[in-house]
Short mmCIF file of N, CA and C in Angstrom, two decimals:
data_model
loop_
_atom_site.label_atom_id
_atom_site.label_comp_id
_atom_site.label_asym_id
_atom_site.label_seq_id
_atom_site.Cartn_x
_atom_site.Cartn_y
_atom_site.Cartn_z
N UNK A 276 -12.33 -18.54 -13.57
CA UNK A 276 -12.56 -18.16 -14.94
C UNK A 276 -11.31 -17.46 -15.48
N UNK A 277 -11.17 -17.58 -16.80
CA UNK A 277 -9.95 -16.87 -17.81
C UNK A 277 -10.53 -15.73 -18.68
N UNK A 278 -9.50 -15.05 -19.01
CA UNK A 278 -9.71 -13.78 -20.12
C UNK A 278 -9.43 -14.34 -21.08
N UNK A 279 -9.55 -13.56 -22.11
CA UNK A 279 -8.53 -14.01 -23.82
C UNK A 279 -6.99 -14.25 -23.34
N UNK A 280 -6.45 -13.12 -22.63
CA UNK A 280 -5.21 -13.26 -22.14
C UNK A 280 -4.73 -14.86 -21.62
N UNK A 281 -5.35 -15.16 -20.94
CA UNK A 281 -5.38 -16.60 -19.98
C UNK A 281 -5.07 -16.07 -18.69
N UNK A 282 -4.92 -14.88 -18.40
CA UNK A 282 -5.20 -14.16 -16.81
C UNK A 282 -6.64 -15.02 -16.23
N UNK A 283 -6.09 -15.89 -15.55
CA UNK A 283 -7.39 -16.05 -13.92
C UNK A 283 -8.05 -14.82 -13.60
N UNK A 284 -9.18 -14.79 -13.70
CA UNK A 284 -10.03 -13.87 -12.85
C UNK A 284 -10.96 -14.39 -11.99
N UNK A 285 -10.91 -13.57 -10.56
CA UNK A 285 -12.19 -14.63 -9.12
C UNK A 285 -12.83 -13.20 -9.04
N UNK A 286 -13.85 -14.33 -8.30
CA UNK A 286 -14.93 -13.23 -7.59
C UNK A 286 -14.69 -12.77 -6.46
N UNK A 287 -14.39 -11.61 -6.17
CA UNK A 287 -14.31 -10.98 -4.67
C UNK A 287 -15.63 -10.31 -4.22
N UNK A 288 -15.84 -11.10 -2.75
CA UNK A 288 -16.80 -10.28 -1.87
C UNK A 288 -16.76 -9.62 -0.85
N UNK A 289 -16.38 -8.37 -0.63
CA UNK A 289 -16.19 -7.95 0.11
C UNK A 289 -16.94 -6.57 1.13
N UNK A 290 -16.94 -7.42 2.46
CA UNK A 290 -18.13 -7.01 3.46
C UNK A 290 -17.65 -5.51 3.88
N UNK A 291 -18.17 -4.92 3.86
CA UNK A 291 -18.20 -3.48 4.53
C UNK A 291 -19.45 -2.91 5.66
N UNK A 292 -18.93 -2.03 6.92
CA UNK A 292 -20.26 -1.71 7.35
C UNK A 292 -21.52 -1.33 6.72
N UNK A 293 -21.16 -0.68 5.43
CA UNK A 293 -22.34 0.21 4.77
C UNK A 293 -22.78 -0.95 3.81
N UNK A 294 -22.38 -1.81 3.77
CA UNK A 294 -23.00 -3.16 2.90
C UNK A 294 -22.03 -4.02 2.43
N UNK A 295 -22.61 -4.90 1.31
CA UNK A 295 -21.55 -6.49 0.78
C UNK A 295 -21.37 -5.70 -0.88
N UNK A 296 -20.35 -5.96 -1.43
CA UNK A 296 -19.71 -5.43 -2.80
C UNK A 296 -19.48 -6.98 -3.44
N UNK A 297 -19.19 -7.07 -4.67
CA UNK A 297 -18.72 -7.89 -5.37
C UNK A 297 -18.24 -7.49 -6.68
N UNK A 298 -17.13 -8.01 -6.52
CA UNK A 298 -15.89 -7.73 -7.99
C UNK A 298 -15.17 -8.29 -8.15
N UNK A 299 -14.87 -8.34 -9.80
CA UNK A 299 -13.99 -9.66 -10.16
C UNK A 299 -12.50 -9.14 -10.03
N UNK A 300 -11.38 -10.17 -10.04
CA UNK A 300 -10.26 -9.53 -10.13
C UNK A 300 -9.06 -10.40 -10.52
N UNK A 301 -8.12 -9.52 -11.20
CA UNK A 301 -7.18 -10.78 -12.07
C UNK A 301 -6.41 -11.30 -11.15
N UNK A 302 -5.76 -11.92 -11.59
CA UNK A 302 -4.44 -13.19 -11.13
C UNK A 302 -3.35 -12.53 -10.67
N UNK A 303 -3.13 -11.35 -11.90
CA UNK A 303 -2.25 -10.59 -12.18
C UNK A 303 -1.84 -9.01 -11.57
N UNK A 304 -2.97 -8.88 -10.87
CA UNK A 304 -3.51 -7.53 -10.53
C UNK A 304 -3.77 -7.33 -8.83
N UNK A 305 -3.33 -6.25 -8.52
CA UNK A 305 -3.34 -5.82 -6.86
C UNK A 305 -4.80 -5.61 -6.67
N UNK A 306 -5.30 -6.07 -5.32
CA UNK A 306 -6.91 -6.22 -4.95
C UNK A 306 -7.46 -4.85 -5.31
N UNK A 307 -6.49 -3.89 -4.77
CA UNK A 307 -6.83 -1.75 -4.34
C UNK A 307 -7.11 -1.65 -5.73
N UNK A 308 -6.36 -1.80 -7.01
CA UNK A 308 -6.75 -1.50 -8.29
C UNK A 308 -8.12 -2.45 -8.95
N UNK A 309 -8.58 -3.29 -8.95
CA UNK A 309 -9.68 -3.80 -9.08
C UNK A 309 -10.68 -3.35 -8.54
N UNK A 310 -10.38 -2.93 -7.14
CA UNK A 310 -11.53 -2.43 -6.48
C UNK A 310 -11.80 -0.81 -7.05
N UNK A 311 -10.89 -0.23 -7.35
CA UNK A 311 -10.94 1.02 -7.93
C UNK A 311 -11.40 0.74 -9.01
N UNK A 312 -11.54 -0.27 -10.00
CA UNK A 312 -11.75 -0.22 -11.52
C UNK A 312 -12.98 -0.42 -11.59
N UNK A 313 -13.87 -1.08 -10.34
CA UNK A 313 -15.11 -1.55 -9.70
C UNK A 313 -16.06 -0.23 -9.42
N UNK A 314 -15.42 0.52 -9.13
CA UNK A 314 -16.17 1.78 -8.52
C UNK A 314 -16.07 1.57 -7.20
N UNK A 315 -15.48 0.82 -6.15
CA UNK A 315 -15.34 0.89 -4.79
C UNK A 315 -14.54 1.84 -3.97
N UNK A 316 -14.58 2.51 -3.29
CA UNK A 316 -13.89 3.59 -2.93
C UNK A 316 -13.20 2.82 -1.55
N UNK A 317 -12.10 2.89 -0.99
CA UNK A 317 -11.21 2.48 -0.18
C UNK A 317 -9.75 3.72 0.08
N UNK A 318 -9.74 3.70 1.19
CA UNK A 318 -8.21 4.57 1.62
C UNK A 318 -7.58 4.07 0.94
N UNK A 319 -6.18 4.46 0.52
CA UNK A 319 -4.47 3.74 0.49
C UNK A 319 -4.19 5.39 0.53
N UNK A 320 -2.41 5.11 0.65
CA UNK A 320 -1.75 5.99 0.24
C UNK A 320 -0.51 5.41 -0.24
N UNK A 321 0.33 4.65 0.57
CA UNK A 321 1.55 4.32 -0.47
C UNK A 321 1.58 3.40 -1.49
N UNK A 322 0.54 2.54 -1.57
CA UNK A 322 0.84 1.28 -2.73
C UNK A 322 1.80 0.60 -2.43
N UNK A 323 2.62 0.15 -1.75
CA UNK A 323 3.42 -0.56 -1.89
C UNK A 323 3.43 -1.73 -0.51
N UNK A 324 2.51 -1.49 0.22
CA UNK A 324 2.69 -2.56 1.29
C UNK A 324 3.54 -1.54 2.71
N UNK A 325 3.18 -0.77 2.52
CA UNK A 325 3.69 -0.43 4.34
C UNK A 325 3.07 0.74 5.19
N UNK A 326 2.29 1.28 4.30
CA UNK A 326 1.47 2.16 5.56
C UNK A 326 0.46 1.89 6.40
N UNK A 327 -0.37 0.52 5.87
CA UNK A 327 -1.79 -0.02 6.39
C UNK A 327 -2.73 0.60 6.10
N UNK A 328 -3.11 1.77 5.47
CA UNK A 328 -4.16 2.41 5.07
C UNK A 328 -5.33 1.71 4.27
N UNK A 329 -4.39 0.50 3.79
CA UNK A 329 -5.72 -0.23 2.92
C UNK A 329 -6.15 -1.69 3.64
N UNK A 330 -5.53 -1.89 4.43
CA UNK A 330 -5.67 -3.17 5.55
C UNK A 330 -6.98 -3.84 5.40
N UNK A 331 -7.31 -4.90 5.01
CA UNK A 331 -8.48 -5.50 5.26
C UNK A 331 -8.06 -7.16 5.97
N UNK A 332 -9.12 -7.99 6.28
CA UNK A 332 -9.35 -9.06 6.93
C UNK A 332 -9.53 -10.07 5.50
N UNK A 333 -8.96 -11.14 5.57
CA UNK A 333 -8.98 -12.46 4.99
C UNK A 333 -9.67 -13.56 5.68
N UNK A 334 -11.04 -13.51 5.44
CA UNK A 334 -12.13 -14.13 5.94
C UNK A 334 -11.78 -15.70 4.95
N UNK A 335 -11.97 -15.96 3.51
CA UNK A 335 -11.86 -17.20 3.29
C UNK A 335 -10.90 -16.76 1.94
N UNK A 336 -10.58 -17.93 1.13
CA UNK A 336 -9.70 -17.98 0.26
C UNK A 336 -7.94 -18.13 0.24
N UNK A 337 -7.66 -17.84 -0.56
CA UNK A 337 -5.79 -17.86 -0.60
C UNK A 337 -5.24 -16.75 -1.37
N UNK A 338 -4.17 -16.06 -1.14
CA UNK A 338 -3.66 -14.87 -1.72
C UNK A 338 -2.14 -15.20 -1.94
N UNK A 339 -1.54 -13.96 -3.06
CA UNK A 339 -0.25 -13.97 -3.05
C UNK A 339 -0.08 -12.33 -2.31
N UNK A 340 0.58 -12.50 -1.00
CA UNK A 340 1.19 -11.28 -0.36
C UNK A 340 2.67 -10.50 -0.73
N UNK A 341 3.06 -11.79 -1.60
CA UNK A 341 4.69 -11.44 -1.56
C UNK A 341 5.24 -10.02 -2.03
N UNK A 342 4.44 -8.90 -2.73
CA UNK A 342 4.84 -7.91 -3.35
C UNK A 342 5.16 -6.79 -2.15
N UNK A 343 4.16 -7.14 -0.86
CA UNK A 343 4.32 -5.87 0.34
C UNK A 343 5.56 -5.52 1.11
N UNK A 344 5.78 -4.69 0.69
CA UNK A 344 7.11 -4.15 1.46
C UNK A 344 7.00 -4.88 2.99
N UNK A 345 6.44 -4.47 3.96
CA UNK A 345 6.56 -5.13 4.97
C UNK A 345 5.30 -6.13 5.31
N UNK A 346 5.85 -7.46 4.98
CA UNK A 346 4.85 -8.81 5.51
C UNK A 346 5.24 -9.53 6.35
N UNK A 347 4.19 -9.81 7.24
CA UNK A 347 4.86 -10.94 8.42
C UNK A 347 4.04 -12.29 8.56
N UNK A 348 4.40 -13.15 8.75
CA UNK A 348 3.67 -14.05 9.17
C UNK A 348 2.48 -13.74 9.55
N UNK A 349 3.04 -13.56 10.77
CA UNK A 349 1.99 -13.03 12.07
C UNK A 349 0.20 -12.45 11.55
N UNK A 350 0.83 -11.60 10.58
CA UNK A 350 0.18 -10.90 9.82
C UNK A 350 -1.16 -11.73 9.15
N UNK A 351 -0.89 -13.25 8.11
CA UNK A 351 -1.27 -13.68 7.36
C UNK A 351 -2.20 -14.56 8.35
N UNK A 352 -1.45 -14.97 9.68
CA UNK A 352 -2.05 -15.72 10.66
C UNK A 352 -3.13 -15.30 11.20
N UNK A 353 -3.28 -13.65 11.30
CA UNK A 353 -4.54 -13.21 11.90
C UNK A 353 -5.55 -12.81 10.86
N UNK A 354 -4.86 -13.18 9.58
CA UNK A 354 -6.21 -13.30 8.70
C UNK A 354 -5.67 -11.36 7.93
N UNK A 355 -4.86 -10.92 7.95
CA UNK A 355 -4.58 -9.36 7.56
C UNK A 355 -4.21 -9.53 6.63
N UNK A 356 -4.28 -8.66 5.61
CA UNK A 356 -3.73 -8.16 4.35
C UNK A 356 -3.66 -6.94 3.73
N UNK A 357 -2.86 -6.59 2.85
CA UNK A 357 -2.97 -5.22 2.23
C UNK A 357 -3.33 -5.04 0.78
N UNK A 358 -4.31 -4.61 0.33
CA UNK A 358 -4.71 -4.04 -0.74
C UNK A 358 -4.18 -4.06 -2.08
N UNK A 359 -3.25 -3.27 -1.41
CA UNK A 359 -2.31 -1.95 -2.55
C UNK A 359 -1.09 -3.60 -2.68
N UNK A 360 -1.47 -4.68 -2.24
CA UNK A 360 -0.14 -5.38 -2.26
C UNK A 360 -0.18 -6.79 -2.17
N UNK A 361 -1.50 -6.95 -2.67
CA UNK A 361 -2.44 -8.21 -2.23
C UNK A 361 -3.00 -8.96 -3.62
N UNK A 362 -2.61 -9.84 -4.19
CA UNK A 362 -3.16 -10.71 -5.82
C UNK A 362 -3.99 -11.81 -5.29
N UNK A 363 -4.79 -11.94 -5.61
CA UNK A 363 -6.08 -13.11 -5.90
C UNK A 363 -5.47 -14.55 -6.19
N UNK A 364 -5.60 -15.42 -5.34
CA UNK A 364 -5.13 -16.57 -6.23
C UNK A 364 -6.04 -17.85 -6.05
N UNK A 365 -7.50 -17.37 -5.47
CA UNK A 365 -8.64 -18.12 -5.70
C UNK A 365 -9.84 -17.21 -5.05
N UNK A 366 -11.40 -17.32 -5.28
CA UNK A 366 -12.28 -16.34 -5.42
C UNK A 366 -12.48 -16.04 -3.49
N UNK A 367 -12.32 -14.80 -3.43
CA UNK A 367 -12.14 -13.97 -1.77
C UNK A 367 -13.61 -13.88 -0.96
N UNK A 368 -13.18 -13.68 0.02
CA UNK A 368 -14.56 -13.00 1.15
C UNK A 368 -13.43 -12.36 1.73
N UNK A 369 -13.53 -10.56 1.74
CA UNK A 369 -12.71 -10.04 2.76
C UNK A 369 -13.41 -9.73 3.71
N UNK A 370 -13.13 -8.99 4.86
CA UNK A 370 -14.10 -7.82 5.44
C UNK A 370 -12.94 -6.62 5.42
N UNK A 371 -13.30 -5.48 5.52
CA UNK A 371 -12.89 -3.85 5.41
C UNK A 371 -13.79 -3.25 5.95
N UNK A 372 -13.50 -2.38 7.02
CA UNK A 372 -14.17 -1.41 7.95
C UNK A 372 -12.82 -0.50 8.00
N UNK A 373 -13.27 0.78 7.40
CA UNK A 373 -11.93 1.57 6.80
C UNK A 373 -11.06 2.22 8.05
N UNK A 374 -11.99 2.06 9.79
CA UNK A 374 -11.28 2.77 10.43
C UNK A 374 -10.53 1.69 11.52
N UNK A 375 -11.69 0.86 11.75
CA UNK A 375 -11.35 0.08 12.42
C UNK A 375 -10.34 -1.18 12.23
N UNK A 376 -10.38 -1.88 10.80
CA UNK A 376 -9.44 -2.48 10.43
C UNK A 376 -7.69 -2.19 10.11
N UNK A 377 -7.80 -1.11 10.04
CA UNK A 377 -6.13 -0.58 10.03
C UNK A 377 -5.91 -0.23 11.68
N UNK A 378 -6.73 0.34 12.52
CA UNK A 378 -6.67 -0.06 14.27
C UNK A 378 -6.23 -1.23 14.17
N UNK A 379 -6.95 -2.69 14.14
CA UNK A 379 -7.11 -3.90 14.66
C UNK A 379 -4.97 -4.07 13.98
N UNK A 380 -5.49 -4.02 12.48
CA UNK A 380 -3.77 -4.37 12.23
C UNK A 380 -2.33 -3.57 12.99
N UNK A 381 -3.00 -2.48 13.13
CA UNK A 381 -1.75 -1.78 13.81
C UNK A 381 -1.64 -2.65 15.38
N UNK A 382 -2.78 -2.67 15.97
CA UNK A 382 -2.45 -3.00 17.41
C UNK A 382 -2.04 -4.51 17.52
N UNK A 383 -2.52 -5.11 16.03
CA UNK A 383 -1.90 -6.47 16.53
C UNK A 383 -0.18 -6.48 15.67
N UNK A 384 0.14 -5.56 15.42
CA UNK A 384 2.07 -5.48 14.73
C UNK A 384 2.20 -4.78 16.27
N UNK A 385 1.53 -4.41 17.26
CA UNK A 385 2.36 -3.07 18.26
C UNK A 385 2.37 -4.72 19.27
N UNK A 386 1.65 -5.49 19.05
CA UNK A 386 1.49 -6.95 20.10
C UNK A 386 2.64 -7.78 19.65
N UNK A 387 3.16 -7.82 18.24
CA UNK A 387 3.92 -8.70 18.10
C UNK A 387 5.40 -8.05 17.76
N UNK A 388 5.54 -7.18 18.19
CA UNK A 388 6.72 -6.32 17.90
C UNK A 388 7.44 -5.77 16.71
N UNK A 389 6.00 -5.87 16.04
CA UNK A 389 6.27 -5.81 14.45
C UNK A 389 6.09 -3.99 13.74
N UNK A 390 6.63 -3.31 14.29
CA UNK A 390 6.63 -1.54 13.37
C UNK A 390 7.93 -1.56 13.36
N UNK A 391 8.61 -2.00 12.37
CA UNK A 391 9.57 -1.46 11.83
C UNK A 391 9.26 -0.58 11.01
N UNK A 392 10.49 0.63 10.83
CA UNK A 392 10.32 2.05 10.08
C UNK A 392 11.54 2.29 9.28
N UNK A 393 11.91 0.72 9.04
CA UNK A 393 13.38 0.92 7.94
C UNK A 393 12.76 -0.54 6.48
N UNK A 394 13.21 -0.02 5.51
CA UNK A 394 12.78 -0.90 4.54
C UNK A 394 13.54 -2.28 5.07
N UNK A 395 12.66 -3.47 4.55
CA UNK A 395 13.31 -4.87 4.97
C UNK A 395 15.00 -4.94 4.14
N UNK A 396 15.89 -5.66 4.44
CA UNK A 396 16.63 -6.10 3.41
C UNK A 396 16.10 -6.08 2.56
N UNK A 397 17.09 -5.74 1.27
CA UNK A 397 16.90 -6.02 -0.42
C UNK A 397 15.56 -4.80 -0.80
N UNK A 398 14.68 -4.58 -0.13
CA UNK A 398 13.19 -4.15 -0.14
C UNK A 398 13.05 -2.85 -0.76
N UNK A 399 14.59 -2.22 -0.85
CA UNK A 399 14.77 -0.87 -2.11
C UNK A 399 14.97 -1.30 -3.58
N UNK A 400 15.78 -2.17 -3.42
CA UNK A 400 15.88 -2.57 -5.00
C UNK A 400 14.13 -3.34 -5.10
N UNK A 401 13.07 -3.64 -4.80
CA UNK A 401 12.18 -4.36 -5.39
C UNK A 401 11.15 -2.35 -5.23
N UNK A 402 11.64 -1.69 -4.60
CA UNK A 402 10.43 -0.53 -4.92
C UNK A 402 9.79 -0.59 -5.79
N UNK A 403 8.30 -0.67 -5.56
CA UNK A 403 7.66 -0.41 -6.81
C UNK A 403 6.52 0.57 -6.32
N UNK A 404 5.53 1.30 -7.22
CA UNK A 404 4.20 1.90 -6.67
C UNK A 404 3.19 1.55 -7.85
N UNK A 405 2.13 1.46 -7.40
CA UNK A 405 0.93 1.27 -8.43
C UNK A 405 0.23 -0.06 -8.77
N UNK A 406 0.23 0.06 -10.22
CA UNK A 406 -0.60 -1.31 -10.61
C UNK A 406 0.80 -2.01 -11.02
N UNK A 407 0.59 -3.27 -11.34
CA UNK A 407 1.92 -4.62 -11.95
C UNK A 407 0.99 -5.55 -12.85
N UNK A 408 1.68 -5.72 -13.35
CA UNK A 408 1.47 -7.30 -14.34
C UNK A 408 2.53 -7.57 -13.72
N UNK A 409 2.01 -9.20 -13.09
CA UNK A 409 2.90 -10.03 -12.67
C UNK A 409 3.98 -10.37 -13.67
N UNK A 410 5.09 -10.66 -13.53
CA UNK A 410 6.32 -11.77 -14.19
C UNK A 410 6.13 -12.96 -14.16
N UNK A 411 5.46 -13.41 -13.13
CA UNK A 411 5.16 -14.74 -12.47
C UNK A 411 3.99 -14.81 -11.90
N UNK A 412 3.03 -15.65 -12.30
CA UNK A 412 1.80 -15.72 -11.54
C UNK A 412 1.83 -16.81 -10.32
N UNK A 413 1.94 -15.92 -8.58
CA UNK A 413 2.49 -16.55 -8.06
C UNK A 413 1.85 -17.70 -7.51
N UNK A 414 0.01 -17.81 -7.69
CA UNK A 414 -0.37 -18.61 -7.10
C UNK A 414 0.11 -20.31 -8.48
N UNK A 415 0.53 -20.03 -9.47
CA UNK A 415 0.89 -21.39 -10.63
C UNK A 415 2.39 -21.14 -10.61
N UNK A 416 2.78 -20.09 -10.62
CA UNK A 416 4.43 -19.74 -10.32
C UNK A 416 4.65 -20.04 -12.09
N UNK A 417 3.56 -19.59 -12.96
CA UNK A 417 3.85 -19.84 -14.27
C UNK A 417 4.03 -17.83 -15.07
N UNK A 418 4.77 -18.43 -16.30
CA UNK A 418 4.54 -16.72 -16.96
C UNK A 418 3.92 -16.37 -17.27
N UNK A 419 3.37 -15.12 -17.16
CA UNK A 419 2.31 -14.43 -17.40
C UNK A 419 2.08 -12.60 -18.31
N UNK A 420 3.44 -12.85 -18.25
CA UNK A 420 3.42 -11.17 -18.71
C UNK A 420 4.88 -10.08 -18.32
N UNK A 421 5.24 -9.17 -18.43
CA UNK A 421 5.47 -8.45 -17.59
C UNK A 421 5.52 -7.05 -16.67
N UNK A 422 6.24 -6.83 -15.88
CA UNK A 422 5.45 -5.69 -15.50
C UNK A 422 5.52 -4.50 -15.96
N UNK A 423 4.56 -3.71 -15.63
CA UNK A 423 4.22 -2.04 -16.26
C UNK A 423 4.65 -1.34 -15.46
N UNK A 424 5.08 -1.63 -14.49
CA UNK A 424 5.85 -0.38 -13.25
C UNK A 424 6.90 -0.12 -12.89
N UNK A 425 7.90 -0.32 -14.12
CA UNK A 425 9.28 -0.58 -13.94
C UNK A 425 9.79 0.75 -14.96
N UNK A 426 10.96 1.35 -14.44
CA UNK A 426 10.82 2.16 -14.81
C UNK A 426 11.89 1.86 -16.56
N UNK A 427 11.26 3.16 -17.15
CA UNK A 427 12.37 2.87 -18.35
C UNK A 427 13.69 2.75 -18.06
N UNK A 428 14.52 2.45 -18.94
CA UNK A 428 15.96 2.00 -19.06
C UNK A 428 16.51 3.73 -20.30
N UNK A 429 17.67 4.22 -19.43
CA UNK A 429 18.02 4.95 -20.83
C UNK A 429 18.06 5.22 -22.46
N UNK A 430 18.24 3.75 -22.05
CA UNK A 430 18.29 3.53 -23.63
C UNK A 430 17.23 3.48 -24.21
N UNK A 431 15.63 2.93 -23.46
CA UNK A 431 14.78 3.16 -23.80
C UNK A 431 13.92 4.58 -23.85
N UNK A 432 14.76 5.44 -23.24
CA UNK A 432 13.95 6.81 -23.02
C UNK A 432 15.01 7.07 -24.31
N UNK A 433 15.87 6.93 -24.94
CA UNK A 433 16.52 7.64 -26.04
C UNK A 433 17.81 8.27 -25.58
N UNK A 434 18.06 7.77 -23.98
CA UNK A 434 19.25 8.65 -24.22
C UNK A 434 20.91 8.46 -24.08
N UNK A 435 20.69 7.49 -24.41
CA UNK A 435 21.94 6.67 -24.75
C UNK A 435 21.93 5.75 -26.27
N UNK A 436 22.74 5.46 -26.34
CA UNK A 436 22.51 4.81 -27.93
C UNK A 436 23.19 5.04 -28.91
N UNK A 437 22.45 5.50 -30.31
CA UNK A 437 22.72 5.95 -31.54
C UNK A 437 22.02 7.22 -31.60
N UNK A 438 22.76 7.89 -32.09
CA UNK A 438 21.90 9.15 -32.33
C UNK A 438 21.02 9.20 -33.36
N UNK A 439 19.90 9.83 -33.33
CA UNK A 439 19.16 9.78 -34.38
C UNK A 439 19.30 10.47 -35.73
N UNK A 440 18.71 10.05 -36.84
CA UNK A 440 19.61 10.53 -38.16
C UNK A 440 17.79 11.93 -38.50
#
């Protein structure tokens, strides 16, 4: 389904010990902020793809991962994903068990030799934290908007320029 915008929105279901949730979520938009806009309560702390705090399981569907600071294959292969770093790009079944699923992901990065504790290449210049409007909607790779998490430009904060009269 579409908004007025033409933002894709799917249905996410997602299993928890204490029960099954369901919420919609844009094209455009990180899973952790939908689920927050939902009323679902979930850990994170950095937003950006590298602490695992929001780790859940990719039971069925397809995602765009590309925004997480640190992604691996490996990762996508055992069905893992992150939250805070994770876009919809057809309707989900996750599972999330808040203690045990960031266990399962850590021990399977400590199996594949995967904790690195230095940003990837390039992976400072893309810093970001929070919510995004995509540039690119990556599951059509079409435009869509752009993003809200970038920071101002001087000139846009006023302080370069023309002076004001």
């Amino acid at each position: 389904m579409t908004n007025e915008g033409g933002t894709r929105r799917f249905r996410i279901r997602l299993e928890r010990p204490e029960g099954t949730f369901t919420f919609d979520a844009a094209s455009d938009e990180y899973l952790l902020y939908s689920m927050i806009d939902a009323g679902i309560e979930t850990p994170y702390i950095c937003e950006q793809g590298w602490c695992l705090a929001c780790a859940a399981r990719l039971v069925s569907g397809t995602v765009d991962r590309s925004n997480a600071l640190t992604v691996y294959p490996q990762d996508a292969e055992a069905g893992f994903l992150l939250l805070c770093s994770t876009k919809p790009c057809s309707d989900l079944v996750l599972m999330l068990d808040e203690r045990q699923t960031r266990r399962d992901m850590m021990q399977h990065r400590i199996e594949h030799n995967q904790l690195a504790r230095a940003y990837p290449p390039g992976a400072r210049l893309r810093f970001r934290r929070g919510r995004a409007t995509a540039r690119v909607d990556a599951c059509t790779r079409s435009a869509t908007g752009t993003r809200t998490d970038e920071p101002a430009t001087s000139a846009q904060m006023g302080l370069i320029g023309p002076k004001p009269t």
